[in-house]
Amino acid sequence: MTRSPHPHHWVAAWVALGLLVCGLPGRAAEDREPLPSTKAVDGLGVGWPAGQPLPLGELAPIPLQQLANLELTTAVDLSDRRNPVVRQAYEQLVATQNSLGAAYASWWPTINASLAGGLYGERAYYNYPGALMGVGAPATGPYGKLTSFNSSYFQSLNQFNINWDLFDPARSPTIWQNKYQVRQAVDTFVIARRDNRLRTEEAYIKLQQAAAKIITGQQLVANDQILFGLARSRVKLGVSSKLELAKQESVLKTDQVNLVNAQQTAQVAQAELAELLNVPNAVAIRPANDLAPLGSWTQPLEATITAAMGYRKVIEQKLTAVKINEAQAQIELAVYRPTISLVNSLYWTKGVGYTSLGPPYVIDARSDLWNGSTALQITFTGFDGGQARMNAAAALRRAKAAEADVQSAVNQVRREVQTYHAQAQLGRDAVLLASARVKASSNALQLQTLRFNAGYGNITDVVQAQQDLTQAVSAYLQQLTDYNLALVRLARASGLSYAPDPQLIEQVGNPLARLSLPPRLSKIN
């Protein structure tokens, strides 16, 4: 029994055979023509209109005072009016409306005309004398022996056509397909607008979080510097070790790193919000209000899911995709049905001068030729190898796939609502617990610092208390941010709105108000 060659050997043989057949000898990579430099390629097309930025047009700059004291509702309103993504979706919607108008226009007849006119010259040659005298005429006279003749004249050729498709089997499904595309473009525009508002709210909340992190980070670093000074003084007095001083310095550096990260996060949030507002000056954006609970979600889960099913345009958008593919299947099959057209044509030729050869010649001759026709034309395809049927089957399969996509969208909407609802309901309790944790950690740090300053305990206790406060502040800001994001996302997903909750704001209070250590501690350094 013979052994089959290895598959890799077959691949190599086929590659070699292909190179021989094509006349392309195999070359190493380094033998190929080198690529041009980036500078040389980048110079192609410089100065063409495509490389010039488009003017912003009617968009007026936002005053710096407004950016420096920006409200959430104001940011959403400005983004809704200025964001180019929303404008792009609107222009696409108008384009689909124009396409629908074009589909309706197929009901009307098509009228076209062609006009042509100019001087025509002709030189004729014959191989026998007397050809210009006419058939059977004697070869006498001035033209009896001529074998060539020149003729020039002006001629106008005009054609006027009117074609009217009285019955077109593809017309109706094409119109309906364009109707569904308009509906889909409407959904796309609404989705883009809602998503833009949500992104603006999210960016605003993240900027509030970053601003709060900067303020609290500065306070925590100031505390660390005070405690580091205390530890350094006690080391000089010989009552503390350098190990305790190193621990406190480690806490100081950690909080300094957190402060730098918070400043970086704030600049990123400003850049994101500036993109949504379509403004160049990102560093001028400042939130008008501090980070605080936006409210509470009062709607039950089932009512929220029911509202979301009727509100989410993504579901309707997937449903229109089913209809578009079904209409495409009808358009494909319309090729097998007859198209009945009324064809009208008028042909007119006008000549001035000698438009024919040979005498008798008429001075200032004129000639007109009219040819009109009216016909009822029936066209259809009897056999195309099954192309139209296969294309129709493919369109129906895409419709089936779109139906599955609809169910997937429904499941996704339900999952998002359930997720955001849980985050909103349980996030409220998490914010309250995180606020109480910050208050307790702040009190513990101040008490532990006083004990350490009085000679009780060691620096390790202070370091631990400071670390607990840092973690508590970070967790509180994150919990509050996640809670507010859950509210705005749930409102976006369901179309409902969260309700104001003054009681929650009162219960949360301002846990960040007592982060700073007593000023008298700094005098001990």
Coordinates of C-alpha atoms in Angstrom, one line a residue, residues 140-454:
T140 CA -23.5 63.5 -71.5
G141 CA -23.5 67.0 -70.0
P142 CA -21.1 68.7 -67.6
Y143 CA -21.4 65.8 -65.1
G144 CA -21.3 63.0 -67.6
K145 CA -17.6 62.1 -67.0
L146 CA -17.3 62.9 -63.3
T147 CA -16.5 60.1 -60.9
S148 CA -16.5 62.1 -57.7
F149 CA -18.8 64.6 -56.1
N150 CA -18.7 66.9 -53.0
S151 CA -21.8 67.8 -51.1
S152 CA -22.3 69.9 -47.9
Y153 CA -25.5 70.7 -46.1
F154 CA -27.0 71.6 -42.8
Q155 CA -29.1 69.0 -41.1
S156 CA -31.0 68.9 -37.8
L157 CA -31.9 65.6 -36.2
N158 CA -34.5 65.7 -33.4
Q159 CA -36.2 63.0 -31.4
F160 CA -39.0 63.3 -28.8
N161 CA -40.0 60.2 -26.7
I162 CA -42.7 59.6 -24.1
N163 CA -42.5 56.2 -22.3
W164 CA -45.1 55.3 -19.7
D165 CA -45.0 52.0 -17.7
L166 CA -48.7 51.4 -17.4
F167 CA -48.1 48.2 -15.3
D168 CA -44.8 47.5 -13.5
P169 CA -44.9 44.5 -11.1
A170 CA -41.8 45.8 -9.3
R171 CA -43.3 49.3 -8.7
S172 CA -45.5 48.5 -5.7
P173 CA -43.0 46.5 -3.7
T174 CA -40.3 49.1 -4.4
I175 CA -42.5 51.9 -3.0
W176 CA -43.2 49.8 0.1
Q177 CA -39.6 49.0 0.5
N178 CA -38.7 52.7 0.4
K179 CA -41.5 53.4 2.9
Y180 CA -40.0 50.8 5.3
Q181 CA -36.6 52.4 4.8
V182 CA -38.0 55.8 5.7
R183 CA -39.4 54.3 8.9
Q184 CA -36.1 52.7 9.6
A185 CA -34.3 56.0 9.0
V186 CA -36.8 57.7 11.5
D187 CA -35.9 55.0 14.1
T188 CA -32.2 55.5 13.4
F189 CA -32.6 59.3 13.9
V190 CA -34.6 58.9 17.1
I191 CA -32.1 56.3 18.4
A192 CA -29.1 58.6 17.6
R193 CA -30.8 61.5 19.4
R194 CA -31.6 59.5 22.5
D195 CA -28.2 57.9 22.6
N196 CA -26.6 61.3 22.2
R197 CA -28.6 62.6 25.2
L198 CA -27.6 59.6 27.2
R199 CA -23.9 60.0 26.4
T200 CA -24.1 63.6 27.4
E201 CA -25.7 62.8 30.7
E202 CA -23.1 60.1 31.3
A203 CA -20.2 62.4 30.4
Y204 CA -21.6 65.1 32.7
I205 CA -22.0 62.7 35.6
K206 CA -18.4 61.4 35.1
L207 CA -17.1 64.9 35.0
Q208 CA -18.9 65.5 38.4
Q209 CA -17.3 62.4 39.7
A210 CA -13.9 63.5 38.5
A211 CA -14.3 66.9 40.1
A212 CA -15.4 65.4 43.4
K213 CA -12.3 63.1 43.3
I214 CA -10.1 66.1 42.8
I215 CA -11.5 68.0 45.7
T216 CA -11.4 65.0 48.0
G217 CA -8.0 64.0 46.7
Q218 CA -6.6 67.4 47.6
Q219 CA -8.1 67.1 51.1
L220 CA -6.7 63.6 51.6
V221 CA -3.3 64.6 50.4
A222 CA -3.4 67.6 52.8
N223 CA -4.2 65.2 55.7
D224 CA -1.3 62.9 54.6
Q225 CA 1.1 65.8 54.6
I226 CA 0.0 66.8 58.2
L227 CA 0.3 63.2 59.4
F228 CA 3.7 62.9 57.6
G229 CA 4.9 66.0 59.4
L230 CA 3.7 64.6 62.7
A231 CA 5.4 61.3 62.1
R232 CA 8.7 63.0 61.1
S233 CA 8.6 65.1 64.3
R234 CA 8.1 62.1 66.4
V235 CA 11.0 60.4 64.7
K236 CA 13.2 63.3 65.5
L237 CA 12.1 63.1 69.2
G238 CA 12.9 59.4 69.2
V239 CA 9.4 58.2 70.0
S240 CA 8.7 56.7 66.5
S241 CA 10.7 54.6 64.2
K242 CA 11.7 55.3 60.6
L243 CA 9.5 52.3 59.6
E244 CA 6.4 54.1 60.8
L245 CA 7.5 57.2 58.9
A246 CA 7.9 55.1 55.7
K247 CA 4.4 53.7 56.1
Q248 CA 3.0 57.2 56.3
E249 CA 5.0 58.3 53.3
S250 CA 3.6 55.4 51.4
V251 CA 0.1 56.5 52.1
L252 CA 1.0 60.0 51.1
K253 CA 2.3 58.9 47.7
T254 CA -0.7 56.7 47.1
D255 CA -3.1 59.5 47.6
Q256 CA -1.0 61.8 45.5
V257 CA -1.2 59.2 42.7
N258 CA -4.9 59.0 43.1
L259 CA -5.1 62.8 42.8
V260 CA -3.1 62.8 39.6
N261 CA -5.4 60.1 38.2
A262 CA -8.4 62.1 39.2
Q263 CA -7.1 65.1 37.3
Q264 CA -6.4 63.0 34.3
T265 CA -10.0 61.5 34.5
A266 CA -11.4 65.0 34.7
Q267 CA -9.6 66.1 31.5
V268 CA -10.8 63.0 29.7
A269 CA -14.4 63.7 30.8
Q270 CA -14.1 67.3 29.6
A271 CA -12.9 66.1 26.2
E272 CA -15.8 63.7 25.9
L273 CA -18.3 66.3 26.8
A274 CA -16.7 68.9 24.5
E275 CA -17.1 66.4 21.6
L276 CA -20.7 65.9 22.4
L277 CA -21.3 69.7 22.7
N278 CA -19.2 70.3 19.5
V279 CA -17.0 72.9 21.2
P280 CA -13.2 73.3 20.9
N281 CA -12.6 74.6 24.4
A282 CA -12.8 71.5 26.6
V283 CA -10.9 72.8 29.6
A284 CA -13.5 75.6 30.1
I285 CA -16.3 73.0 30.9
R286 CA -17.2 72.9 34.6
P287 CA -20.3 71.3 36.1
A288 CA -22.5 73.7 37.9
N289 CA -23.6 71.3 40.6
D290 CA -21.7 68.8 42.8
L291 CA -22.2 65.1 42.5
A292 CA -25.4 64.2 44.3
P293 CA -28.3 61.7 43.9
L294 CA -30.5 62.6 40.9
G295 CA -33.5 61.0 42.4
S296 CA -35.1 57.6 42.8
W297 CA -36.8 55.1 40.5
T298 CA -40.4 54.6 41.6
Q299 CA -41.8 52.4 38.8
P300 CA -41.9 48.6 39.4
L301 CA -39.9 46.3 37.2
E302 CA -42.8 44.9 35.1
A303 CA -44.2 48.3 34.3
T304 CA -40.7 49.5 33.3
I305 CA -40.3 46.5 31.0
T306 CA -43.7 47.0 29.4
A307 CA -42.9 50.7 28.8
A308 CA -39.5 49.8 27.3
M309 CA -41.0 47.3 24.8
G310 CA -43.1 50.1 23.3
Y311 CA -40.4 52.8 23.6
R312 CA -37.3 51.2 22.2
K313 CA -37.0 52.0 18.6
V314 CA -34.4 49.3 18.1
I315 CA -37.2 46.7 18.1
E316 CA -39.2 48.6 15.5
Q317 CA -36.1 49.1 13.5
K318 CA -35.5 45.3 13.4
L319 CA -39.1 44.7 12.4
T320 CA -38.8 47.1 9.5
A321 CA -35.7 45.1 8.4
V322 CA -38.0 42.0 8.0
K323 CA -40.4 44.0 5.8
I324 CA -37.6 45.4 3.7
N325 CA -36.3 42.0 2.9
E326 CA -39.7 40.6 2.1
A327 CA -40.3 43.5 -0.3
Q328 CA -36.9 42.8 -1.9
A329 CA -38.1 39.2 -2.6
Q330 CA -41.1 40.5 -4.4
I331 CA -38.9 42.9 -6.4
E332 CA -36.7 40.0 -7.5
L333 CA -39.6 37.8 -8.6
A334 CA -41.2 40.7 -10.5
V335 CA -38.8 40.0 -13.4
Y336 CA -41.0 37.0 -14.4
R337 CA -44.1 39.1 -14.7
P338 CA -44.8 41.2 -17.7
T339 CA -44.2 44.9 -17.8
I340 CA -46.7 46.9 -20.0
S341 CA -45.4 50.2 -21.4
L342 CA -46.8 52.8 -23.7
V343 CA -44.0 53.9 -26.0
N344 CA -44.5 57.1 -28.0
S345 CA -41.7 58.5 -30.3
L346 CA -41.5 61.4 -32.7
Y347 CA -38.5 61.6 -35.1
W348 CA -37.9 64.8 -37.2
T349 CA -35.1 65.4 -39.6
K350 CA -34.7 68.8 -41.3
G351 CA -32.1 69.4 -44.0
V352 CA -31.0 72.7 -45.7
G353 CA -28.9 72.5 -48.8
Y354 CA -28.0 69.6 -51.2
T355 CA -28.9 66.6 -49.2
S356 CA -28.7 64.2 -52.1
L357 CA -26.3 63.5 -55.0
G358 CA -26.7 64.4 -58.6
P359 CA -28.9 66.9 -60.4
P360 CA -31.3 68.4 -60.6
Y361 CA -30.1 70.8 -57.9
V362 CA -32.5 73.1 -56.1
I363 CA -31.2 76.4 -54.8
D364 CA -32.0 76.9 -51.1
A365 CA -33.4 73.4 -50.9
R366 CA -35.4 72.4 -47.7
S367 CA -36.4 69.0 -46.6
D368 CA -38.4 67.7 -43.7
L369 CA -38.9 64.1 -42.5
W370 CA -41.4 63.3 -39.8
N371 CA -41.7 59.8 -38.3
G372 CA -44.1 59.3 -35.4
S373 CA -44.9 56.0 -33.6
T374 CA -47.1 54.8 -30.7
A375 CA -46.8 51.2 -29.5
L376 CA -47.9 49.1 -26.6
Q377 CA -44.8 47.2 -25.4
I378 CA -44.9 44.1 -23.2
T379 CA -41.6 42.8 -21.8
F380 CA -40.9 40.0 -19.4
T381 CA -38.1 37.5 -18.7
G382 CA -39.0 33.9 -19.5
F383 CA -35.8 32.2 -18.3
D384 CA -32.8 33.6 -16.4
G385 CA -31.3 30.4 -15.1
G386 CA -33.1 30.8 -11.8
Q387 CA -31.2 33.9 -10.7
A388 CA -34.3 35.9 -9.7
R389 CA -35.8 33.0 -7.7
M390 CA -32.5 32.4 -5.9
N391 CA -32.2 36.1 -5.1
A392 CA -35.8 36.1 -3.8
A393 CA -35.0 33.0 -1.7
A394 CA -31.9 34.8 -0.3
A395 CA -34.0 37.9 0.6
L396 CA -36.6 35.7 2.4
R397 CA -33.8 34.1 4.3
R398 CA -32.5 37.5 5.3
A399 CA -36.1 38.3 6.5
K400 CA -36.0 35.1 8.6
A401 CA -32.7 36.2 10.1
A402 CA -34.2 39.7 10.8
E403 CA -37.0 38.0 12.6
A404 CA -34.5 36.2 14.9
D405 CA -32.7 39.6 15.3
V406 CA -36.0 41.1 16.5
Q407 CA -36.3 38.5 19.2
S408 CA -32.7 39.1 20.1
A409 CA -33.4 42.8 20.5
V410 CA -36.4 42.1 22.7
N411 CA -34.3 39.9 24.9
Q412 CA -31.6 42.6 25.0
V413 CA -34.0 45.3 26.0
R414 CA -35.5 43.1 28.7
R415 CA -32.0 42.3 30.1
E416 CA -30.9 46.0 30.0
V417 CA -34.1 47.1 31.9
Q418 CA -33.7 44.4 34.5
T419 CA -30.0 45.2 35.0
Y420 CA -30.5 49.0 35.3
H421 CA -33.6 48.5 37.5
A422 CA -31.6 46.3 39.9
Q423 CA -28.8 48.9 39.9
A424 CA -31.2 51.7 40.6
Q425 CA -33.1 49.9 43.4
L426 CA -30.2 48.3 45.2
G427 CA -27.9 51.2 44.3
R428 CA -30.0 53.5 46.5
D429 CA -29.2 51.4 49.5
A430 CA -25.5 51.1 48.5
V431 CA -25.2 54.9 48.3
L432 CA -26.6 55.3 51.8
L433 CA -24.3 52.6 53.2
A434 CA -21.3 54.1 51.4
S435 CA -22.2 57.6 52.8
A436 CA -22.3 56.2 56.3
R437 CA -19.0 54.5 55.8
V438 CA -17.3 57.7 54.8
K439 CA -18.6 59.5 57.9
A440 CA -17.5 56.7 60.1
S441 CA -14.0 56.5 58.5
S442 CA -13.6 60.3 58.8
N443 CA -14.4 60.2 62.5
A444 CA -12.1 57.2 63.0
L445 CA -9.2 59.0 61.3
Q446 CA -9.6 62.2 63.4
L447 CA -9.9 60.2 66.6
Q448 CA -7.0 58.0 65.8
T449 CA -4.9 61.1 64.8
L450 CA -5.7 62.7 68.2
R451 CA -4.7 59.6 70.0
F452 CA -1.5 59.4 68.1
N453 CA -0.7 63.0 68.7
A454 CA -1.4 62.5 72.5

